[in-house]
Coordinates of C-alpha atoms in Angstrom, one line a residue:
M1 CA 60.7 218.8 -77.6
S2 CA 64.1 220.4 -77.1
D3 CA 67.0 218.9 -75.3
A4 CA 66.5 221.4 -72.5
D5 CA 62.8 220.4 -72.1
R6 CA 63.7 216.7 -72.0
I7 CA 66.3 217.3 -69.3
R8 CA 63.8 219.3 -67.3
E9 CA 61.2 216.5 -67.7
V10 CA 63.7 213.9 -66.5
L11 CA 64.8 216.0 -63.6
L12 CA 61.2 216.6 -62.5
Q13 CA 60.5 212.9 -62.6
I14 CA 63.7 212.3 -60.5
A15 CA 62.6 215.0 -58.0
E16 CA 59.1 213.6 -57.6
L17 CA 60.7 210.1 -57.0
V18 CA 63.0 211.7 -54.4
S19 CA 60.1 213.4 -52.7
S20 CA 58.1 210.2 -52.5
V21 CA 61.0 208.2 -51.1
T22 CA 61.5 210.9 -48.5
Q23 CA 57.9 210.8 -47.4
E24 CA 58.1 207.0 -47.1
E25 CA 61.4 206.7 -45.3
G26 CA 61.4 210.0 -43.3
P27 CA 63.4 213.1 -43.8
S28 CA 66.8 211.5 -43.1
G29 CA 66.5 208.9 -45.8
G30 CA 66.2 206.0 -43.4
E31 CA 69.4 206.9 -41.4
H32 CA 69.2 206.9 -37.6
Y33 CA 71.4 208.7 -35.2
A34 CA 71.5 207.9 -31.5
E35 CA 70.6 210.8 -29.2
E36 CA 72.0 211.2 -25.7
E37 CA 70.0 209.2 -23.2
G38 CA 67.9 211.2 -20.8
V39 CA 68.0 214.4 -22.8
E40 CA 64.8 215.6 -24.4
A41 CA 65.2 216.7 -28.0
Q42 CA 64.9 220.4 -28.4
P43 CA 65.0 222.8 -31.3
A44 CA 68.5 224.3 -31.7
S45 CA 67.1 227.8 -31.8
V46 CA 64.0 229.8 -32.5
S47 CA 65.9 232.1 -34.8
G48 CA 65.1 232.6 -38.5
C49 CA 67.8 232.6 -41.1
T50 CA 69.8 235.7 -42.0
L51 CA 71.4 235.7 -45.4
K52 CA 74.8 237.3 -44.7
V53 CA 76.1 240.0 -47.0
L54 CA 79.6 241.0 -47.6
P55 CA 81.1 244.4 -46.6
K56 CA 80.4 247.0 -49.3
R57 CA 84.1 247.2 -50.3
L58 CA 84.0 243.6 -51.4
V59 CA 80.7 243.6 -53.5
V60 CA 82.4 244.3 -56.8
K61 CA 85.3 242.0 -56.1
A62 CA 82.9 239.2 -55.1
A63 CA 81.0 239.6 -58.4
E64 CA 84.3 239.3 -60.3
V65 CA 85.2 236.1 -58.4
A66 CA 81.7 234.7 -59.1
R67 CA 82.1 235.3 -62.8
K68 CA 85.6 233.8 -62.8
I69 CA 84.4 230.7 -61.0
N70 CA 81.3 230.4 -63.3
P71 CA 81.0 232.7 -66.3
V72 CA 77.2 232.0 -66.4
N73 CA 76.9 234.1 -63.2
A74 CA 77.3 237.3 -65.3
P75 CA 74.0 239.2 -65.5
V76 CA 71.9 239.0 -68.7
P77 CA 69.6 242.1 -68.9
G78 CA 66.6 240.1 -70.1
P79 CA 64.9 240.6 -73.5
L80 CA 66.9 243.7 -74.5
A81 CA 70.1 241.6 -74.5
A82 CA 68.5 239.1 -76.8
M83 CA 67.8 242.0 -79.2
G84 CA 71.4 243.1 -79.1
V85 CA 70.8 246.2 -77.0
Q86 CA 73.7 247.0 -74.7
L87 CA 72.8 248.6 -71.4
P88 CA 75.3 250.8 -69.7
L89 CA 75.8 249.3 -66.2
D90 CA 78.3 250.6 -63.7
P91 CA 80.4 248.0 -61.8
L92 CA 78.3 248.1 -58.7
R93 CA 75.1 247.6 -60.6
I94 CA 76.7 244.6 -62.5
A95 CA 77.8 243.2 -59.1
L96 CA 74.3 243.4 -57.7
L97 CA 72.9 241.5 -60.7
T98 CA 75.6 238.8 -60.6
S99 CA 74.5 235.3 -59.4
K100 CA 76.7 233.3 -57.1
Y101 CA 76.4 229.8 -58.4
W102 CA 79.4 227.4 -58.5
G103 CA 79.0 226.2 -62.1
P104 CA 77.9 223.0 -63.8
A105 CA 81.0 220.9 -63.3
T106 CA 81.1 218.3 -60.6
R107 CA 82.4 220.0 -57.5
R108 CA 83.2 219.0 -53.9
L109 CA 83.0 221.8 -51.3
T110 CA 85.1 221.0 -48.3
V111 CA 83.6 221.5 -44.8
S112 CA 85.3 222.2 -41.5
F113 CA 84.1 223.0 -38.0
L114 CA 85.4 225.9 -36.0
E115 CA 84.6 224.5 -32.5
S116 CA 85.3 221.1 -31.1
T117 CA 82.5 219.0 -32.5
P118 CA 81.9 215.3 -32.0
A119 CA 82.4 213.1 -35.0
N120 CA 78.8 211.8 -35.1
L121 CA 77.5 215.4 -35.1
R122 CA 79.9 216.4 -37.8
A123 CA 78.8 213.5 -39.9
R124 CA 75.1 214.2 -39.4
I125 CA 75.5 217.8 -40.4
V126 CA 77.4 216.9 -43.5
Q127 CA 74.8 214.3 -44.4
H128 CA 72.1 217.0 -44.4
L129 CA 74.2 219.4 -46.4
N130 CA 74.4 216.6 -49.0
A131 CA 70.6 216.3 -49.3
W132 CA 71.0 218.5 -52.4
A133 CA 73.4 216.1 -54.0
T134 CA 70.6 213.7 -54.9
T135 CA 69.9 215.7 -58.1
S136 CA 72.9 218.0 -58.3
S137 CA 76.6 217.6 -59.0
V138 CA 77.8 219.5 -55.9
S139 CA 78.6 217.6 -52.8
F140 CA 80.1 218.5 -49.4
V141 CA 82.9 216.5 -47.8
E142 CA 84.5 217.0 -44.4
T143 CA 88.2 218.0 -44.2
G144 CA 90.6 218.1 -41.4
G145 CA 92.0 221.3 -42.7
T146 CA 90.4 224.7 -43.5
G147 CA 87.1 224.1 -45.4
D148 CA 85.5 226.1 -48.2
V149 CA 82.5 226.0 -45.9
R150 CA 83.3 226.7 -42.2
I151 CA 80.6 226.0 -39.7
S152 CA 80.2 227.4 -36.2
R153 CA 77.6 226.6 -33.6
G154 CA 78.0 229.8 -31.7
S155 CA 75.5 232.5 -30.9
G156 CA 74.0 234.5 -33.7
G157 CA 71.2 232.3 -35.0
Y158 CA 71.2 230.6 -38.4
W159 CA 73.0 232.2 -41.3
S160 CA 75.1 231.6 -44.3
Y161 CA 76.8 233.6 -47.1
L162 CA 75.6 233.2 -50.6
G163 CA 77.4 230.7 -53.0
T164 CA 80.8 231.9 -54.2
D165 CA 80.8 234.7 -51.6
V166 CA 82.3 232.2 -49.2
K167 CA 85.6 232.7 -51.1
L168 CA 85.7 236.3 -49.8
I169 CA 85.5 235.4 -46.1
P170 CA 88.7 235.2 -44.0
T171 CA 89.6 231.6 -43.4
H172 CA 89.5 231.9 -39.6
L173 CA 85.8 233.0 -39.7
P174 CA 82.7 230.9 -40.3
T175 CA 80.7 231.0 -43.6
M176 CA 77.7 229.3 -41.9
N177 CA 76.3 229.4 -38.4
L178 CA 74.1 226.7 -36.8
E179 CA 73.5 228.1 -33.3
A180 CA 73.5 225.4 -30.6
F181 CA 72.9 222.4 -32.9
T182 CA 73.6 219.1 -31.1
M183 CA 72.7 215.4 -31.5
N184 CA 69.5 216.1 -29.5
T185 CA 68.2 218.7 -32.0
P186 CA 65.1 217.2 -33.7
E187 CA 65.6 215.7 -37.1
S188 CA 62.9 218.1 -38.4
E189 CA 65.2 221.0 -37.6
Y190 CA 68.1 219.4 -39.3
C191 CA 66.0 219.1 -42.5
R192 CA 64.5 222.6 -42.1
V193 CA 67.6 224.6 -41.1
I194 CA 70.7 222.8 -42.4
R195 CA 69.3 222.0 -45.8
H196 CA 68.1 225.7 -46.1
E197 CA 71.6 227.0 -45.2
A198 CA 73.2 224.5 -47.6
G199 CA 70.9 226.0 -50.3
H200 CA 72.4 229.4 -49.6
T201 CA 75.9 228.0 -49.9
L202 CA 74.9 226.6 -53.3
G203 CA 73.9 230.1 -54.3
F204 CA 70.1 230.0 -53.8
P205 CA 68.6 233.2 -52.3
H206 CA 65.5 233.4 -50.1
E207 CA 62.4 232.4 -52.0
H208 CA 60.1 234.7 -50.0
M209 CA 62.0 237.6 -51.6
R210 CA 60.6 236.9 -55.0
R211 CA 58.6 239.9 -56.1
E212 CA 55.2 238.1 -56.1
L213 CA 55.6 237.0 -52.5
V214 CA 57.1 240.3 -51.2
A215 CA 54.0 242.0 -52.6
R216 CA 51.8 240.0 -50.3
I217 CA 53.6 241.3 -47.1
E218 CA 52.3 244.4 -45.2
P219 CA 55.5 246.3 -44.2
K220 CA 54.3 247.8 -41.0
K221 CA 53.1 244.5 -39.7
A222 CA 56.3 242.8 -40.8
Y223 CA 58.4 245.3 -38.9
A224 CA 56.5 244.7 -35.7
Y225 CA 56.5 240.9 -36.2
F226 CA 60.3 240.5 -36.9
L227 CA 61.1 243.0 -34.1
A228 CA 59.1 240.8 -31.6
T229 CA 60.3 237.4 -32.9
Q230 CA 63.8 238.0 -34.2
G231 CA 64.9 241.3 -32.7
W232 CA 65.4 242.7 -36.2
D233 CA 65.3 246.5 -36.8
K234 CA 63.7 248.1 -39.8
A235 CA 66.8 248.0 -41.9
T236 CA 67.3 244.3 -41.3
V237 CA 63.6 243.5 -42.2
D238 CA 64.0 245.6 -45.3
Q239 CA 67.1 243.7 -46.4
Q240 CA 66.0 240.2 -45.4
V241 CA 62.3 240.2 -46.2
L242 CA 60.9 243.3 -48.0
T243 CA 63.4 244.0 -50.8
P244 CA 62.5 241.8 -53.8
L245 CA 65.1 240.1 -55.8
D246 CA 65.9 241.8 -59.1
D247 CA 64.0 239.9 -61.9
M248 CA 67.1 240.2 -64.1
S249 CA 69.2 238.3 -61.5
I250 CA 66.8 235.4 -61.2
F251 CA 67.4 232.1 -63.0
A252 CA 64.8 230.0 -61.3
T253 CA 61.5 228.3 -61.3
P254 CA 58.2 230.2 -60.7
P255 CA 57.8 231.4 -57.1
D256 CA 57.2 228.5 -54.7
Q257 CA 56.1 229.3 -51.1
T258 CA 56.7 225.7 -50.1
S259 CA 60.4 225.8 -51.2
I260 CA 62.9 225.0 -48.5
M261 CA 64.4 228.5 -49.3
C262 CA 61.1 230.2 -48.3
Y263 CA 60.4 231.6 -44.8
Q264 CA 57.2 230.5 -43.0
L265 CA 55.3 233.8 -42.6
P266 CA 52.1 234.1 -40.7
A267 CA 48.8 235.4 -42.0
S268 CA 48.9 238.3 -39.6
I269 CA 51.5 240.1 -41.7
T270 CA 50.1 239.5 -45.2
R271 CA 47.8 241.8 -47.1
D272 CA 45.5 238.9 -48.1
G273 CA 45.3 237.3 -44.7
Q274 CA 46.7 234.1 -46.0
P275 CA 50.0 232.7 -44.6
I276 CA 53.1 232.2 -46.7
L277 CA 53.5 228.5 -46.0
G278 CA 57.3 228.2 -46.1
G279 CA 59.3 225.0 -46.6
V280 CA 60.4 222.5 -44.1
N281 CA 62.4 220.3 -46.4
I282 CA 63.7 220.2 -50.0
N283 CA 60.7 219.7 -52.2
A284 CA 60.3 218.5 -55.8
T285 CA 60.7 221.9 -57.3
D286 CA 63.9 222.6 -55.2
S287 CA 65.4 219.3 -56.4
M288 CA 64.6 220.0 -60.0
F289 CA 66.0 223.5 -59.9
A290 CA 69.2 222.2 -58.2
G291 CA 69.6 219.7 -61.0
L292 CA 69.1 222.3 -63.6
I293 CA 71.8 224.6 -62.1
Y294 CA 74.1 221.8 -61.2
P295 CA 73.5 219.0 -63.8
K296 CA 75.0 215.7 -62.8
F297 CA 74.4 213.7 -66.0
G298 CA 77.7 212.2 -67.3
F299 CA 79.5 212.8 -64.0
A300 CA 80.3 210.2 -61.3
E301 CA 78.3 210.6 -58.2
T302 CA 80.3 211.8 -55.2
K303 CA 79.3 211.2 -51.6
A304 CA 80.6 213.0 -48.7
G305 CA 80.3 212.5 -44.9
R306 CA 81.0 209.4 -42.9
K307 CA 79.1 207.6 -40.2
E308 CA 81.2 207.0 -37.1
K309 CA 80.3 205.6 -33.7
V310 CA 78.2 207.7 -31.5
E311 CA 80.3 209.8 -29.1
R312 CA 79.0 211.5 -25.9
E313 CA 78.1 215.1 -26.7
E314 CA 80.7 217.5 -25.4
E315 CA 79.7 220.5 -23.5
F316 CA 79.5 223.3 -26.0
V317 CA 81.2 226.6 -25.2
P318 CA 81.0 229.2 -28.1
T319 CA 84.5 230.4 -28.9
M320 CA 83.9 232.5 -32.0
A321 CA 82.0 235.5 -30.7
Q322 CA 84.4 237.8 -32.5
A323 CA 83.4 236.2 -35.8
Y324 CA 79.9 237.7 -36.0
A325 CA 80.7 241.2 -36.9
Q326 CA 79.6 241.9 -40.4
D327 CA 82.8 243.7 -41.3
W328 CA 86.1 242.1 -40.1
G329 CA 88.3 245.0 -41.5
A330 CA 90.0 245.3 -44.8
A331 CA 93.3 244.1 -43.4
Q332 CA 91.8 240.6 -43.1
D333 CA 90.3 240.4 -46.6
P334 CA 91.6 237.3 -48.5
Q335 CA 94.3 238.3 -51.0
L336 CA 94.6 235.1 -53.0
I337 CA 91.2 233.8 -54.1
M338 CA 90.3 230.7 -56.2

């Protein structure tokens, strides 16, 4: 057995242990947060996740940044590269095949909040971001300054940029949106939504866009379904659901429809009449893959987030409506990156 195989076996055992502990203690790992008395817990939003993309003018630059942060992000054109065959790829094609992972070294991503957010809510959100840190070497820690990850709770649903792309976002704009999350949002939504968005920030794309799962979806039915449930037009459905990931850009486990990164899709839009189950929490395969991409062996564990006394939830008034335009204008593009 090779060293890589041994590492995978150990990580899988760790992931299975994590999964069993989660099932025994509940999704929050035994932590309990007080909710405001007299207020019924409600889902934050019925929206699905949108994986945000950068303006076209930044695509090549983002790939250069990703490769500078982590050289392993550079695309490897499969078996041909192993045989020494060089494929002529233009800069845009290279950019589209470039991964956005942060690299194997221990890393802390700082987190800030764009609106006034109670301390207990901030801590709860950061705790769920750190659910990936059980098997990976990346952690999230709140900062009083401008974070690498900037969270808004304004309108626009749930979304995040992918991995190192957050470095290309102007610092006054969010890199992640958690519409209307409060202390009264159910714990199940914290597990399903925040851990999913954290996965995007770690560089993990949507699992349902793996070629094998996309092939199961009937496009016409998908257009009607997402128009009715999300208000998405055809172009958005194509981008977010029906365009499979390029096999050459994937460094991952086999397709897993119970991954936290996979949408729950109904049987009514699949060709075989069977639903794509979707994930509601980080599963064993997710944990194993995070540990392979971000190995933590030999590094001290870092923990972010802090528990503070429960504060009364402040009335939330969105203040960042101008932040949700996909293109903020070239004049605001960050000039100094890294």
